[in-house]
Amino acid sequence: MPAAPFRTATYEAAPNIALVKYWGVRDVALALPFNSSISVTLDRLRTRTTVSFDPSLSRDTFTLNGRPAPPKALGSVSELLDRVRALAGTDDRAAVDSTNNFPTASGLASSASGFAALAGAATAAAGLRWSPRKVSQLARFGSGSACRSVFGGFVEWRAGTRPDGRDCYARPLFGEGHWPALRDLVLLLDDAPEKEVRSAVAMQSTVSTSPEYARRQEELPARLGRIRRAIADRDAARLFPLIMEECDSFRLVCETTRPPLDYLTTTSRALLAEVRALNAEAGRPVAGYTHDAGAHLHVFLLDRDVGAVRRRLRKVPGIRESLVLRPGPGGRLTKRPRP
Ligand code: PMV
């Protein structure tokens, strides 16, 4: 008798960078955040993941960039696959093969693109014909920010207020072509620690110990509204100061966490100061910085200013590489299971 055919699907997704940060979970079991967040999905970078459910496998396998992934990573992948198996009514184990077209340890967060790609590929391979919203709602169980990478352009993850989480979902705000002149100058630093920090634990430590967290939550609804409107109007002069204010607020709650979460390095601090100085000298907000739970920086600016800003920031010693990225497309299935 021929072996039962296994079902396979491939999905591609890109990393995103948050302009308003997700930091704190109000319901761990349902993965519901305290506050809404807004991000930009980036172009050119992507994770491509193939999931094959195979009845002959005795356990899940996970290959990352051509090598067997560490047991911890396999554990997180299996947890998401367990959710898919329960929903699809199958016990089959899966072979997961994932590649990033950017170095995994480069500091460009790969967990958002990784879990978005895994959720997209696993649900399709299991025969679930899910909407992008449902795929996104699943992806957030792997990594919260992954729910935003299912969509392209400018994306909002709405925290919602319902205890059952039905009003918690990501949705596209504006497409990737909305603001053609906007650029993200990504600065990858030499002195950044290589290891990706596990944010899920760190953020809950902030929630329970930072005396600044409550104030941040009070400020966020107004800031979210202002940032949404500045993006809608493609207004760099309003947006750049707002994303720096938001980044500084995020950093403050991290630094006042006990024990403190100190993500920046000497180089990143020098670069933040340089961005502030160049804006002050120009007498207008030429650029706006942001960073996640790591030392690498994203500097938003307009295409006409890229050359001058890049030349100036490169004078700060310690930049390993700089990339100029644009808002990019959302996740997509590139290979569907056979009917
Ligand atoms: O998605 P996680 O669990 O890795 O947490 C992401 C946290 C930040 O990157 C700091 C903010 C965000 O909204 O992406």
Coordinates of C-alpha atoms and ligand atoms in Angstrom, one line a residue:
M1 CA 0.0 0.0 0.0
P2 CA 1.5 3.4 -0.9
A3 CA 2.2 5.7 2.1
A4 CA -0.4 8.4 2.8
P5 CA 0.6 11.6 0.9
F6 CA 1.9 14.2 3.2
R7 CA 0.6 17.8 3.0
T8 CA 3.0 20.6 2.5
A9 CA 2.9 24.4 2.1
T10 CA 5.3 27.3 1.9
Y11 CA 4.8 30.8 3.2
E12 CA 7.0 33.9 3.2
A13 CA 6.9 36.8 5.6
A14 CA 9.1 39.8 6.4
P15 CA 10.2 41.3 9.7
N16 CA 8.5 44.4 11.0
I17 CA 9.7 47.3 13.1
A18 CA 7.3 48.8 15.7
L19 CA 6.7 52.6 15.7
V20 CA 4.5 52.1 18.8
K21 CA 5.8 49.2 20.9
Y22 CA 4.0 46.2 22.2
W23 CA 5.4 45.6 25.7
G24 CA 3.3 43.8 28.2
V25 CA 0.7 41.0 28.2
R26 CA -2.7 41.3 30.0
D27 CA -3.6 37.7 29.4
V28 CA -0.8 35.2 28.9
A29 CA -3.0 32.2 27.9
L30 CA -4.7 34.2 25.1
A31 CA -1.6 36.3 24.3
L32 CA -3.5 39.6 24.7
P33 CA -1.4 42.7 25.0
F34 CA -2.0 45.7 27.3
N35 CA -1.8 48.2 24.4
S36 CA -2.2 48.5 20.7
S37 CA 0.9 48.8 18.6
I38 CA 1.8 50.1 15.1
S39 CA 4.6 48.8 12.9
V40 CA 6.1 48.9 9.4
T41 CA 6.7 45.7 7.6
L42 CA 10.0 45.9 5.8
D43 CA 10.9 45.1 2.2
R44 CA 13.7 42.8 0.8
L45 CA 14.1 40.8 4.0
R46 CA 12.1 37.6 4.4
T47 CA 11.7 34.2 6.1
R48 CA 10.6 31.4 3.9
T49 CA 9.1 28.4 5.7
T50 CA 7.9 25.1 4.4
V51 CA 5.8 22.8 6.7
S52 CA 5.1 19.2 5.7
F53 CA 2.8 17.1 7.8
D54 CA 4.0 13.6 7.4
P55 CA 2.3 10.6 9.0
S56 CA 5.5 8.6 9.0
L57 CA 7.3 11.1 11.3
S58 CA 7.5 10.2 15.0
R59 CA 8.3 13.8 16.0
D60 CA 8.5 17.3 14.6
T61 CA 11.7 18.4 13.0
F62 CA 12.9 21.9 12.5
T63 CA 15.7 23.0 10.1
L64 CA 16.8 26.6 10.3
N65 CA 19.0 28.0 7.5
G66 CA 20.0 24.4 6.5
R67 CA 20.9 23.1 10.0
P68 CA 18.9 21.4 12.7
A69 CA 17.6 24.1 15.0
P70 CA 18.5 24.2 18.7
P71 CA 16.0 22.2 21.0
K72 CA 14.5 25.4 22.4
A73 CA 13.6 26.7 19.0
L74 CA 12.1 23.3 18.0
G75 CA 10.1 23.4 21.3
S76 CA 8.5 26.8 20.3
V77 CA 7.8 25.6 16.8
S78 CA 6.2 22.4 18.1
E79 CA 4.0 24.4 20.5
L80 CA 2.6 26.4 17.6
L81 CA 2.2 23.2 15.5
D82 CA 0.2 21.6 18.5
R83 CA -2.3 24.4 18.2
V84 CA -2.6 23.8 14.5
R85 CA -3.0 20.0 15.0
A86 CA -5.7 20.6 17.6
L87 CA -7.6 22.9 15.3
A88 CA -7.2 20.7 12.2
G89 CA -7.9 17.4 14.0
T90 CA -4.7 15.7 13.1
D91 CA -1.9 14.0 15.1
D92 CA 0.6 14.0 12.3
R93 CA 4.1 15.4 13.1
A94 CA 5.7 17.9 10.7
A95 CA 9.0 18.7 9.1
V96 CA 9.6 22.4 9.2
D97 CA 12.2 24.0 7.0
S98 CA 12.9 27.7 7.4
T99 CA 15.4 30.0 5.8
N100 CA 16.1 33.7 6.3
N101 CA 17.6 35.7 3.5
F102 CA 19.3 37.8 6.2
P103 CA 21.6 36.5 8.9
T104 CA 19.6 35.2 11.9
A105 CA 22.0 36.6 14.4
S106 CA 22.3 39.9 12.5
G107 CA 20.1 41.8 15.0
L108 CA 17.2 42.0 12.5
A109 CA 14.5 40.3 14.6
S110 CA 13.7 37.1 12.9
S111 CA 11.0 35.9 15.4
A112 CA 8.3 38.1 13.9
S113 CA 8.9 36.9 10.3
G114 CA 9.6 33.4 11.6
F115 CA 6.3 32.9 13.4
A116 CA 4.3 34.6 10.8
A117 CA 5.7 32.3 8.2
L118 CA 5.3 29.2 10.4
A119 CA 1.6 30.1 11.1
G120 CA 0.9 30.7 7.4
A121 CA 2.6 27.5 6.2
A122 CA 1.4 25.2 9.0
T123 CA -2.3 26.2 8.7
A124 CA -2.3 25.8 4.9
A125 CA -0.4 22.5 5.1
A126 CA -3.0 21.2 7.6
G127 CA -5.8 22.1 5.1
L128 CA -7.1 25.0 7.1
R129 CA -8.2 27.7 4.6
W130 CA -7.8 30.6 7.0
S131 CA -8.1 34.4 6.4
P132 CA -4.9 36.5 7.0
R133 CA -6.5 37.8 10.2
K134 CA -6.9 34.3 11.6
V135 CA -3.4 33.3 10.6
S136 CA -2.2 36.5 12.3
Q137 CA -4.2 35.7 15.5
L138 CA -2.4 32.3 15.6
A139 CA 1.1 33.8 14.8
R140 CA 1.0 36.0 18.0
F141 CA 1.1 32.8 20.2
G142 CA 4.7 32.3 18.8
S143 CA 5.8 35.9 19.2
G144 CA 3.4 38.8 19.7
S145 CA 4.9 41.0 17.0
A146 CA 4.6 38.2 14.5
C147 CA 0.9 39.0 14.1
R148 CA 1.8 42.2 12.4
S149 CA 4.2 40.5 9.8
V150 CA 1.2 38.8 8.2
F151 CA 0.3 42.2 6.7
G152 CA 2.3 44.6 4.5
G153 CA 2.9 48.3 4.8
F154 CA 1.7 50.0 8.0
V155 CA 0.0 47.7 10.4
E156 CA -1.9 48.2 13.7
W157 CA -2.3 45.4 16.2
R158 CA -5.4 46.3 18.2
A159 CA -5.2 45.2 21.8
G160 CA -9.0 45.1 22.1
T161 CA -10.8 45.1 25.5
R162 CA -12.8 41.8 25.5
P163 CA -11.6 39.2 28.0
D164 CA -12.1 36.5 25.3
G165 CA -9.7 38.4 22.9
R166 CA -12.1 38.4 19.9
D167 CA -11.4 42.1 19.3
C168 CA -7.6 41.6 19.5
Y169 CA -6.2 41.4 16.0
A170 CA -3.8 43.0 13.6
R171 CA -5.0 44.9 10.5
P172 CA -3.4 46.8 7.7
L173 CA -3.6 50.6 8.2
F174 CA -2.0 51.7 4.9
G175 CA -0.5 49.6 2.1
E176 CA 3.2 49.4 1.3
G177 CA 2.9 52.0 -1.5
H178 CA 1.2 54.6 0.8
W179 CA 4.3 56.7 1.5
P180 CA 6.8 56.2 -1.4
A181 CA 9.5 58.6 0.0
L182 CA 9.7 57.0 3.5
R183 CA 12.9 55.0 4.3
D184 CA 14.2 53.0 7.2
L185 CA 17.9 53.3 7.6
V186 CA 18.8 50.2 9.6
L187 CA 22.1 50.5 11.5
L188 CA 23.6 47.1 12.6
L189 CA 26.2 47.7 15.3
D190 CA 29.4 45.9 16.1
D191 CA 29.0 46.0 19.9
A192 CA 25.4 44.6 20.0
P193 CA 25.2 41.4 21.9
E194 CA 24.5 38.6 19.4
K195 CA 21.9 36.7 21.4
E196 CA 18.3 37.6 20.8
V197 CA 16.7 38.6 24.1
R198 CA 13.5 36.7 25.0
S199 CA 11.1 39.6 25.1
A200 CA 8.1 37.6 26.5
V201 CA 9.7 37.3 29.9
A202 CA 11.4 40.7 29.9
M203 CA 8.1 42.6 29.2
Q204 CA 6.3 40.9 32.1
S205 CA 9.0 41.9 34.4
T206 CA 8.5 45.5 33.3
V207 CA 4.8 45.3 33.9
S208 CA 5.3 44.1 37.5
T209 CA 8.2 46.3 38.5
S210 CA 8.5 49.5 36.5
P211 CA 7.1 52.5 38.3
E212 CA 6.7 54.2 34.9
Y213 CA 4.6 51.5 33.2
A214 CA 1.2 52.9 34.3
R215 CA 2.0 56.4 33.0
R216 CA 3.1 54.9 29.7
Q217 CA -0.2 53.1 29.3
E218 CA -2.1 56.3 30.0
E219 CA -0.1 58.2 27.4
L220 CA -0.4 55.6 24.7
P221 CA -3.9 56.0 23.3
A222 CA -3.2 59.7 22.4
R223 CA 0.2 58.9 21.0
L224 CA -1.2 56.0 18.9
G225 CA -3.8 58.4 17.5
R226 CA -1.2 61.1 16.6
I227 CA 1.1 58.5 15.0
R228 CA -1.8 57.0 13.0
R229 CA -2.7 60.5 11.7
A230 CA 0.9 61.5 10.9
I231 CA 1.3 58.4 8.8
A232 CA -2.1 59.0 7.1
D233 CA -0.9 62.5 6.2
R234 CA 2.6 61.3 5.2
D235 CA 3.8 64.1 7.6
A236 CA 7.5 63.4 8.5
A237 CA 7.8 66.5 10.6
R238 CA 5.1 65.2 12.9
L239 CA 5.9 61.5 12.7
F240 CA 9.6 61.6 13.4
P241 CA 9.5 63.4 16.8
L242 CA 6.5 61.1 17.8
I243 CA 8.4 57.9 17.1
M244 CA 11.4 59.1 19.1
E245 CA 9.1 60.1 22.0
E246 CA 7.6 56.6 21.9
C247 CA 11.0 54.9 21.7
D248 CA 12.2 57.0 24.7
S249 CA 9.1 56.0 26.6
F250 CA 9.7 52.3 25.8
R251 CA 13.3 52.6 26.9
L252 CA 12.3 54.4 30.1
V253 CA 10.1 51.5 31.2
C254 CA 12.8 49.0 30.3
E255 CA 15.5 50.9 32.3
T256 CA 13.3 51.3 35.3
T257 CA 12.5 47.6 35.4
R258 CA 14.0 45.7 38.3
P259 CA 16.5 44.4 37.5
P260 CA 17.0 47.0 34.7
L261 CA 16.7 46.0 31.0
D262 CA 19.5 47.9 29.3
Y263 CA 19.4 47.2 25.6
L264 CA 21.6 49.9 24.3
T265 CA 25.3 50.0 23.8
T266 CA 27.8 52.9 23.7
T267 CA 27.4 53.0 19.9
S268 CA 23.7 53.1 19.9
R269 CA 23.6 55.8 22.6
A270 CA 26.1 57.9 20.5
L271 CA 23.9 57.4 17.4
L272 CA 20.7 58.5 19.2
A273 CA 22.5 61.7 20.3
E274 CA 23.7 62.2 16.7
V275 CA 20.2 62.0 15.4
R276 CA 19.0 64.5 18.0
A277 CA 21.9 66.8 17.1
L278 CA 21.3 66.7 13.4
N279 CA 17.6 67.5 13.8
A280 CA 18.5 70.4 16.1
E281 CA 21.1 71.8 13.7
A282 CA 18.7 71.5 10.7
G283 CA 15.9 73.2 12.7
R284 CA 13.5 70.5 11.6
P285 CA 13.0 66.8 12.2
V286 CA 15.1 65.3 9.4
A287 CA 15.1 61.8 11.0
G288 CA 13.4 59.8 13.8
Y289 CA 15.1 56.9 15.6
T290 CA 13.6 53.8 17.1
H291 CA 14.9 50.4 18.4
D292 CA 13.4 47.2 19.8
A293 CA 14.7 45.1 22.6
G294 CA 18.2 45.3 21.2
A295 CA 21.0 47.7 20.3
H296 CA 20.5 48.0 16.6
L297 CA 18.8 51.1 15.4
H298 CA 16.2 52.0 12.8
V299 CA 16.3 55.6 11.6
F300 CA 13.3 56.8 9.7
L301 CA 13.8 59.5 7.1
L302 CA 12.9 60.7 3.6
D303 CA 14.7 59.4 0.5
R304 CA 16.1 62.9 -0.3
D305 CA 17.9 62.9 3.1
V306 CA 19.3 59.4 3.0
G307 CA 22.7 60.3 1.5
A308 CA 23.5 63.1 4.0
V309 CA 22.2 61.4 7.1
R310 CA 23.9 58.1 6.3
R311 CA 27.3 59.9 5.7
R312 CA 26.9 61.8 9.0
L313 CA 25.9 58.8 11.1
R314 CA 28.6 56.6 9.6
K315 CA 31.2 58.8 11.3
V316 CA 30.1 57.3 14.6
P317 CA 32.5 54.4 15.0
G318 CA 31.0 50.9 15.5
I319 CA 28.5 50.6 12.6
R320 CA 28.9 47.1 11.0
E321 CA 26.4 47.6 8.3
S322 CA 23.7 49.9 7.2
L323 CA 20.7 49.0 5.0
V324 CA 18.1 51.3 3.5
L325 CA 14.7 49.7 3.5
R326 CA 11.2 50.6 2.5
P327 CA 7.7 49.5 3.7
G328 CA 7.3 46.1 2.2
P329 CA 4.6 43.4 1.4
G330 CA 2.8 41.2 3.8
G331 CA 3.1 37.4 4.1
R332 CA 2.0 35.1 1.3
L333 CA 1.6 31.5 0.5
T334 CA 4.1 30.6 -2.2
K335 CA 3.3 26.9 -2.4
R336 CA -0.1 25.4 -1.6
P337 CA -0.8 21.8 -0.6
R338 CA -2.0 19.5 -3.3
P339 CA -5.8 19.4 -3.3
Ligands
PMV1 O1 7.1 39.8 19.6 P1 8.0 39.8 20.8 O2 7.4 38.9 21.9 O3 9.4 39.4 20.4 O4 8.1 41.2 21.4 C1 8.4 42.4 20.6 C2 8.7 43.5 21.5 C3 9.2 44.7 20.7 O5 9.9 44.3 19.6 C4 10.2 45.5 21.7 C5 8.1 45.7 20.4 C6 7.3 45.4 19.2 O6 6.1 45.8 19.2 O7 7.7 44.7 18.2

